[in-house]
Amino acid sequence: MNKNPKVDEYLVKKAHPMTTEIERVREIILNTHSGIEETIKWSSPTFMYKGNMASYFMNAKKHVSLMFHKGALIKDEPGLLQGDGKEGRTAKFSTLDEIESRKSDLEQVVKEWMRLMDEDG
């Protein structure tokens, strides 16, 4: 898993009320493929794979909000992503149980992003 120490430090400093849930989503995404990296961009933890994949919206306090920057391009068969913006789509999780029940959906969305990037690559 490509955990970035800068993200670890950021999450400790942020002391978000849903840090446990944020960490679980982080683990799922980073464990999906060894080529996924993370950094801090736009003052938020951001996942990267051949470009910006998704960033946490850290101002949300009652759920984990993960913005897929070009989510409109992702074929989202499980229906995980929300929104109808020109490009962005959001995945939201309220509890650890919900994260676990949607784990394969999240992995599928991440793999679809990777497939798109590999095609363009």
mmCIF file with all atom_site columns, C-alpha atoms in Angstrom:
data_model
loop_
_atom_site.group_PDB
_atom_site.id
_atom_site.type_symbol
_atom_site.label_atom_id
_atom_site.label_alt_id
_atom_site.label_comp_id
_atom_site.label_asym_id
_atom_site.label_entity_id
_atom_site.label_seq_id
_atom_site.pdbx_PDB_ins_code
_atom_site.Cartn_x
_atom_site.Cartn_y
_atom_site.Cartn_z
_atom_site.occupancy
_atom_site.B_iso_or_equiv
_atom_site.pdbx_formal_charge
_atom_site.auth_seq_id
_atom_site.auth_comp_id
_atom_site.auth_asym_id
_atom_site.auth_atom_id
_atom_site.pdbx_PDB_model_num
ATOM 1   C CA . MET A 1 1   ? 0.000   0.000  0.000   1.00 0.00 ? 1   MET A CA 1
ATOM 2   C CA . ASN A 1 2   ? 1.426   3.395  -1.065  1.00 0.00 ? 2   ASN A CA 1
ATOM 3   C CA . LYS A 1 3   ? 0.580   5.385  2.063   1.00 0.00 ? 3   LYS A CA 1
ATOM 4   C CA . ASN A 1 4   ? 2.140   8.828  1.943   1.00 0.00 ? 4   ASN A CA 1
ATOM 5   C CA . PRO A 1 5   ? 3.491   10.070 5.318   1.00 0.00 ? 5   PRO A CA 1
ATOM 6   C CA . LYS A 1 6   ? 2.302   13.593 4.407   1.00 0.00 ? 6   LYS A CA 1
ATOM 7   C CA . VAL A 1 7   ? -1.273  12.281 4.259   1.00 0.00 ? 7   VAL A CA 1
ATOM 8   C CA . ASP A 1 8   ? -0.805  10.509 7.604   1.00 0.00 ? 8   ASP A CA 1
ATOM 9   C CA . GLU A 1 9   ? 0.392   13.793 9.107   1.00 0.00 ? 9   GLU A CA 1
ATOM 10  C CA . TYR A 1 10  ? -2.453  15.755 7.511   1.00 0.00 ? 10  TYR A CA 1
ATOM 11  C CA . LEU A 1 11  ? -5.103  13.386 8.911   1.00 0.00 ? 11  LEU A CA 1
ATOM 12  C CA . VAL A 1 12  ? -3.641  13.541 12.426  1.00 0.00 ? 12  VAL A CA 1
ATOM 13  C CA . LYS A 1 13  ? -3.597  17.353 12.348  1.00 0.00 ? 13  LYS A CA 1
ATOM 14  C CA . LYS A 1 14  ? -7.094  17.570 10.864  1.00 0.00 ? 14  LYS A CA 1
ATOM 15  C CA . ALA A 1 15  ? -8.592  15.378 13.624  1.00 0.00 ? 15  ALA A CA 1
ATOM 16  C CA . HIS A 1 16  ? -11.704 14.836 11.491  1.00 0.00 ? 16  HIS A CA 1
ATOM 17  C CA . PRO A 1 17  ? -14.692 13.279 13.322  1.00 0.00 ? 17  PRO A CA 1
ATOM 18  C CA . MET A 1 18  ? -14.763 10.478 10.714  1.00 0.00 ? 18  MET A CA 1
ATOM 19  C CA . THR A 1 19  ? -11.041 9.715  10.585  1.00 0.00 ? 19  THR A CA 1
ATOM 20  C CA . THR A 1 20  ? -11.666 5.977  11.064  1.00 0.00 ? 20  THR A CA 1
ATOM 21  C CA . GLU A 1 21  ? -14.001 5.914  8.066   1.00 0.00 ? 21  GLU A CA 1
ATOM 22  C CA . ILE A 1 22  ? -11.661 8.104  5.986   1.00 0.00 ? 22  ILE A CA 1
ATOM 23  C CA . GLU A 1 23  ? -8.786  5.718  6.755   1.00 0.00 ? 23  GLU A CA 1
ATOM 24  C CA . ARG A 1 24  ? -10.866 2.693  5.705   1.00 0.00 ? 24  ARG A CA 1
ATOM 25  C CA . VAL A 1 25  ? -11.778 4.266  2.344   1.00 0.00 ? 25  VAL A CA 1
ATOM 26  C CA . ARG A 1 26  ? -8.096  5.161  1.952   1.00 0.00 ? 26  ARG A CA 1
ATOM 27  C CA . GLU A 1 27  ? -7.039  1.551  2.576   1.00 0.00 ? 27  GLU A CA 1
ATOM 28  C CA . ILE A 1 28  ? -9.569  0.189  0.090   1.00 0.00 ? 28  ILE A CA 1
ATOM 29  C CA . ILE A 1 29  ? -8.433  2.565  -2.660  1.00 0.00 ? 29  ILE A CA 1
ATOM 30  C CA . LEU A 1 30  ? -4.701  2.095  -2.063  1.00 0.00 ? 30  LEU A CA 1
ATOM 31  C CA . ASN A 1 31  ? -5.105  -1.696 -1.897  1.00 0.00 ? 31  ASN A CA 1
ATOM 32  C CA . THR A 1 32  ? -6.954  -1.766 -5.222  1.00 0.00 ? 32  THR A CA 1
ATOM 33  C CA . HIS A 1 33  ? -3.687  -1.399 -7.164  1.00 0.00 ? 33  HIS A CA 1
ATOM 34  C CA . SER A 1 34  ? -0.041  -0.766 -6.291  1.00 0.00 ? 34  SER A CA 1
ATOM 35  C CA . GLY A 1 35  ? 0.140   2.005  -8.899  1.00 0.00 ? 35  GLY A CA 1
ATOM 36  C CA . ILE A 1 36  ? -2.236  4.265  -6.980  1.00 0.00 ? 36  ILE A CA 1
ATOM 37  C CA . GLU A 1 37  ? -0.493  7.026  -5.052  1.00 0.00 ? 37  GLU A CA 1
ATOM 38  C CA . GLU A 1 38  ? -1.693  9.729  -2.712  1.00 0.00 ? 38  GLU A CA 1
ATOM 39  C CA . THR A 1 39  ? -0.644  13.281 -2.053  1.00 0.00 ? 39  THR A CA 1
ATOM 40  C CA . ILE A 1 40  ? -2.011  16.518 -0.622  1.00 0.00 ? 40  ILE A CA 1
ATOM 41  C CA . LYS A 1 41  ? -3.548  18.726 -3.327  1.00 0.00 ? 41  LYS A CA 1
ATOM 42  C CA . TRP A 1 42  ? -6.097  21.503 -2.969  1.00 0.00 ? 42  TRP A CA 1
ATOM 43  C CA . SER A 1 43  ? -5.541  21.236 0.831   1.00 0.00 ? 43  SER A CA 1
ATOM 44  C CA . SER A 1 44  ? -6.934  17.710 0.808   1.00 0.00 ? 44  SER A CA 1
ATOM 45  C CA . PRO A 1 45  ? -5.728  14.105 0.537   1.00 0.00 ? 45  PRO A CA 1
ATOM 46  C CA . THR A 1 46  ? -5.839  13.193 -3.153  1.00 0.00 ? 46  THR A CA 1
ATOM 47  C CA . PHE A 1 47  ? -5.489  9.844  -4.922  1.00 0.00 ? 47  PHE A CA 1
ATOM 48  C CA . MET A 1 48  ? -3.497  9.741  -8.133  1.00 0.00 ? 48  MET A CA 1
ATOM 49  C CA . TYR A 1 49  ? -3.242  7.297  -11.016 1.00 0.00 ? 49  TYR A CA 1
ATOM 50  C CA . LYS A 1 50  ? -1.908  8.809  -14.232 1.00 0.00 ? 50  LYS A CA 1
ATOM 51  C CA . GLY A 1 51  ? -3.495  12.053 -13.076 1.00 0.00 ? 51  GLY A CA 1
ATOM 52  C CA . ASN A 1 52  ? -5.817  13.215 -10.331 1.00 0.00 ? 52  ASN A CA 1
ATOM 53  C CA . MET A 1 53  ? -8.366  10.520 -9.561  1.00 0.00 ? 53  MET A CA 1
ATOM 54  C CA . ALA A 1 54  ? -10.196 11.638 -6.419  1.00 0.00 ? 54  ALA A CA 1
ATOM 55  C CA . SER A 1 55  ? -9.906  13.957 -3.416  1.00 0.00 ? 55  SER A CA 1
ATOM 56  C CA . TYR A 1 56  ? -11.609 13.982 -0.052  1.00 0.00 ? 56  TYR A CA 1
ATOM 57  C CA . PHE A 1 57  ? -13.962 16.879 0.670   1.00 0.00 ? 57  PHE A CA 1
ATOM 58  C CA . MET A 1 58  ? -12.773 17.394 4.235   1.00 0.00 ? 58  MET A CA 1
ATOM 59  C CA . ASN A 1 59  ? -15.420 19.973 5.200   1.00 0.00 ? 59  ASN A CA 1
ATOM 60  C CA . ALA A 1 60  ? -18.107 17.267 5.319   1.00 0.00 ? 60  ALA A CA 1
ATOM 61  C CA . LYS A 1 61  ? -18.362 16.172 8.959   1.00 0.00 ? 61  LYS A CA 1
ATOM 62  C CA . LYS A 1 62  ? -21.170 13.576 8.975   1.00 0.00 ? 62  LYS A CA 1
ATOM 63  C CA . HIS A 1 63  ? -19.985 11.445 6.073   1.00 0.00 ? 63  HIS A CA 1
ATOM 64  C CA . VAL A 1 64  ? -16.900 10.661 4.028   1.00 0.00 ? 64  VAL A CA 1
ATOM 65  C CA . SER A 1 65  ? -17.109 12.604 0.792   1.00 0.00 ? 65  SER A CA 1
ATOM 66  C CA . LEU A 1 66  ? -14.794 11.608 -2.032  1.00 0.00 ? 66  LEU A CA 1
ATOM 67  C CA . MET A 1 67  ? -14.849 13.681 -5.219  1.00 0.00 ? 67  MET A CA 1
ATOM 68  C CA . PHE A 1 68  ? -13.866 11.859 -8.401  1.00 0.00 ? 68  PHE A CA 1
ATOM 69  C CA . HIS A 1 69  ? -12.656 14.816 -10.456 1.00 0.00 ? 69  HIS A CA 1
ATOM 70  C CA . LYS A 1 70  ? -13.608 13.308 -13.819 1.00 0.00 ? 70  LYS A CA 1
ATOM 71  C CA . GLY A 1 71  ? -16.237 10.962 -12.438 1.00 0.00 ? 71  GLY A CA 1
ATOM 72  C CA . ALA A 1 72  ? -18.598 11.668 -15.330 1.00 0.00 ? 72  ALA A CA 1
ATOM 73  C CA . LEU A 1 73  ? -16.210 9.648  -17.533 1.00 0.00 ? 73  LEU A CA 1
ATOM 74  C CA . ILE A 1 74  ? -16.346 6.597  -15.271 1.00 0.00 ? 74  ILE A CA 1
ATOM 75  C CA . LYS A 1 75  ? -18.716 3.791  -16.204 1.00 0.00 ? 75  LYS A CA 1
ATOM 76  C CA . ASP A 1 76  ? -20.339 3.389  -12.774 1.00 0.00 ? 76  ASP A CA 1
ATOM 77  C CA . GLU A 1 77  ? -22.362 0.183  -13.028 1.00 0.00 ? 77  GLU A CA 1
ATOM 78  C CA . PRO A 1 78  ? -22.853 -0.144 -9.241  1.00 0.00 ? 78  PRO A CA 1
ATOM 79  C CA . GLY A 1 79  ? -24.242 3.412  -9.021  1.00 0.00 ? 79  GLY A CA 1
ATOM 80  C CA . LEU A 1 80  ? -21.797 4.553  -6.346  1.00 0.00 ? 80  LEU A CA 1
ATOM 81  C CA . LEU A 1 81  ? -21.151 8.008  -7.757  1.00 0.00 ? 81  LEU A CA 1
ATOM 82  C CA . GLN A 1 82  ? -23.579 10.875 -7.232  1.00 0.00 ? 82  GLN A CA 1
ATOM 83  C CA . GLY A 1 83  ? -24.043 14.166 -9.014  1.00 0.00 ? 83  GLY A CA 1
ATOM 84  C CA . ASP A 1 84  ? -24.727 15.495 -12.462 1.00 0.00 ? 84  ASP A CA 1
ATOM 85  C CA . GLY A 1 85  ? -21.989 18.074 -12.908 1.00 0.00 ? 85  GLY A CA 1
ATOM 86  C CA . LYS A 1 86  ? -20.118 18.389 -16.177 1.00 0.00 ? 86  LYS A CA 1
ATOM 87  C CA . GLU A 1 87  ? -17.146 16.383 -14.855 1.00 0.00 ? 87  GLU A CA 1
ATOM 88  C CA . GLY A 1 88  ? -17.118 15.614 -11.132 1.00 0.00 ? 88  GLY A CA 1
ATOM 89  C CA . ARG A 1 89  ? -18.969 12.900 -9.243  1.00 0.00 ? 89  ARG A CA 1
ATOM 90  C CA . THR A 1 90  ? -18.998 12.153 -5.519  1.00 0.00 ? 90  THR A CA 1
ATOM 91  C CA . ALA A 1 91  ? -18.987 8.960  -3.482  1.00 0.00 ? 91  ALA A CA 1
ATOM 92  C CA . LYS A 1 92  ? -20.393 9.384  0.040   1.00 0.00 ? 92  LYS A CA 1
ATOM 93  C CA . PHE A 1 93  ? -20.210 7.000  2.965   1.00 0.00 ? 93  PHE A CA 1
ATOM 94  C CA . SER A 1 94  ? -21.848 7.554  6.364   1.00 0.00 ? 94  SER A CA 1
ATOM 95  C CA . THR A 1 95  ? -20.704 4.516  8.357   1.00 0.00 ? 95  THR A CA 1
ATOM 96  C CA . LEU A 1 96  ? -18.056 1.795  8.396   1.00 0.00 ? 96  LEU A CA 1
ATOM 97  C CA . ASP A 1 97  ? -20.813 -0.727 7.628   1.00 0.00 ? 97  ASP A CA 1
ATOM 98  C CA . GLU A 1 98  ? -21.769 1.233  4.519   1.00 0.00 ? 98  GLU A CA 1
ATOM 99  C CA . ILE A 1 99  ? -18.114 1.414  3.454   1.00 0.00 ? 99  ILE A CA 1
ATOM 100 C CA . GLU A 1 100 ? -17.755 -2.348 3.830   1.00 0.00 ? 100 GLU A CA 1
ATOM 101 C CA . SER A 1 101 ? -21.013 -3.057 1.990   1.00 0.00 ? 101 SER A CA 1
ATOM 102 C CA . ARG A 1 102 ? -19.897 -0.805 -0.906  1.00 0.00 ? 102 ARG A CA 1
ATOM 103 C CA . LYS A 1 103 ? -16.233 -1.915 -0.895  1.00 0.00 ? 103 LYS A CA 1
ATOM 104 C CA . SER A 1 104 ? -16.479 -3.843 -4.176  1.00 0.00 ? 104 SER A CA 1
ATOM 105 C CA . ASP A 1 105 ? -18.402 -0.937 -5.754  1.00 0.00 ? 105 ASP A CA 1
ATOM 106 C CA . LEU A 1 106 ? -15.618 1.469  -4.777  1.00 0.00 ? 106 LEU A CA 1
ATOM 107 C CA . GLU A 1 107 ? -12.965 -0.918 -6.090  1.00 0.00 ? 107 GLU A CA 1
ATOM 108 C CA . GLN A 1 108 ? -14.879 -1.253 -9.361  1.00 0.00 ? 108 GLN A CA 1
ATOM 109 C CA . VAL A 1 109 ? -15.062 2.538  -9.809  1.00 0.00 ? 109 VAL A CA 1
ATOM 110 C CA . VAL A 1 110 ? -11.326 2.874  -9.090  1.00 0.00 ? 110 VAL A CA 1
ATOM 111 C CA . LYS A 1 111 ? -10.494 0.072  -11.548 1.00 0.00 ? 111 LYS A CA 1
ATOM 112 C CA . GLU A 1 112 ? -12.673 1.715  -14.191 1.00 0.00 ? 112 GLU A CA 1
ATOM 113 C CA . TRP A 1 113 ? -10.757 4.995  -13.710 1.00 0.00 ? 113 TRP A CA 1
ATOM 114 C CA . MET A 1 114 ? -7.496  3.087  -14.123 1.00 0.00 ? 114 MET A CA 1
ATOM 115 C CA . ARG A 1 115 ? -8.778  1.382  -17.263 1.00 0.00 ? 115 ARG A CA 1
ATOM 116 C CA . LEU A 1 116 ? -9.671  4.768  -18.767 1.00 0.00 ? 116 LEU A CA 1
ATOM 117 C CA . MET A 1 117 ? -6.243  6.196  -17.917 1.00 0.00 ? 117 MET A CA 1
ATOM 118 C CA . ASP A 1 118 ? -4.449  3.140  -19.319 1.00 0.00 ? 118 ASP A CA 1
ATOM 119 C CA . GLU A 1 119 ? -6.392  3.477  -22.590 1.00 0.00 ? 119 GLU A CA 1
ATOM 120 C CA . ASP A 1 120 ? -5.380  7.127  -22.871 1.00 0.00 ? 120 ASP A CA 1
ATOM 121 C CA . GLY A 1 121 ? -1.847  6.400  -21.703 1.00 0.00 ? 121 GLY A CA 1
#
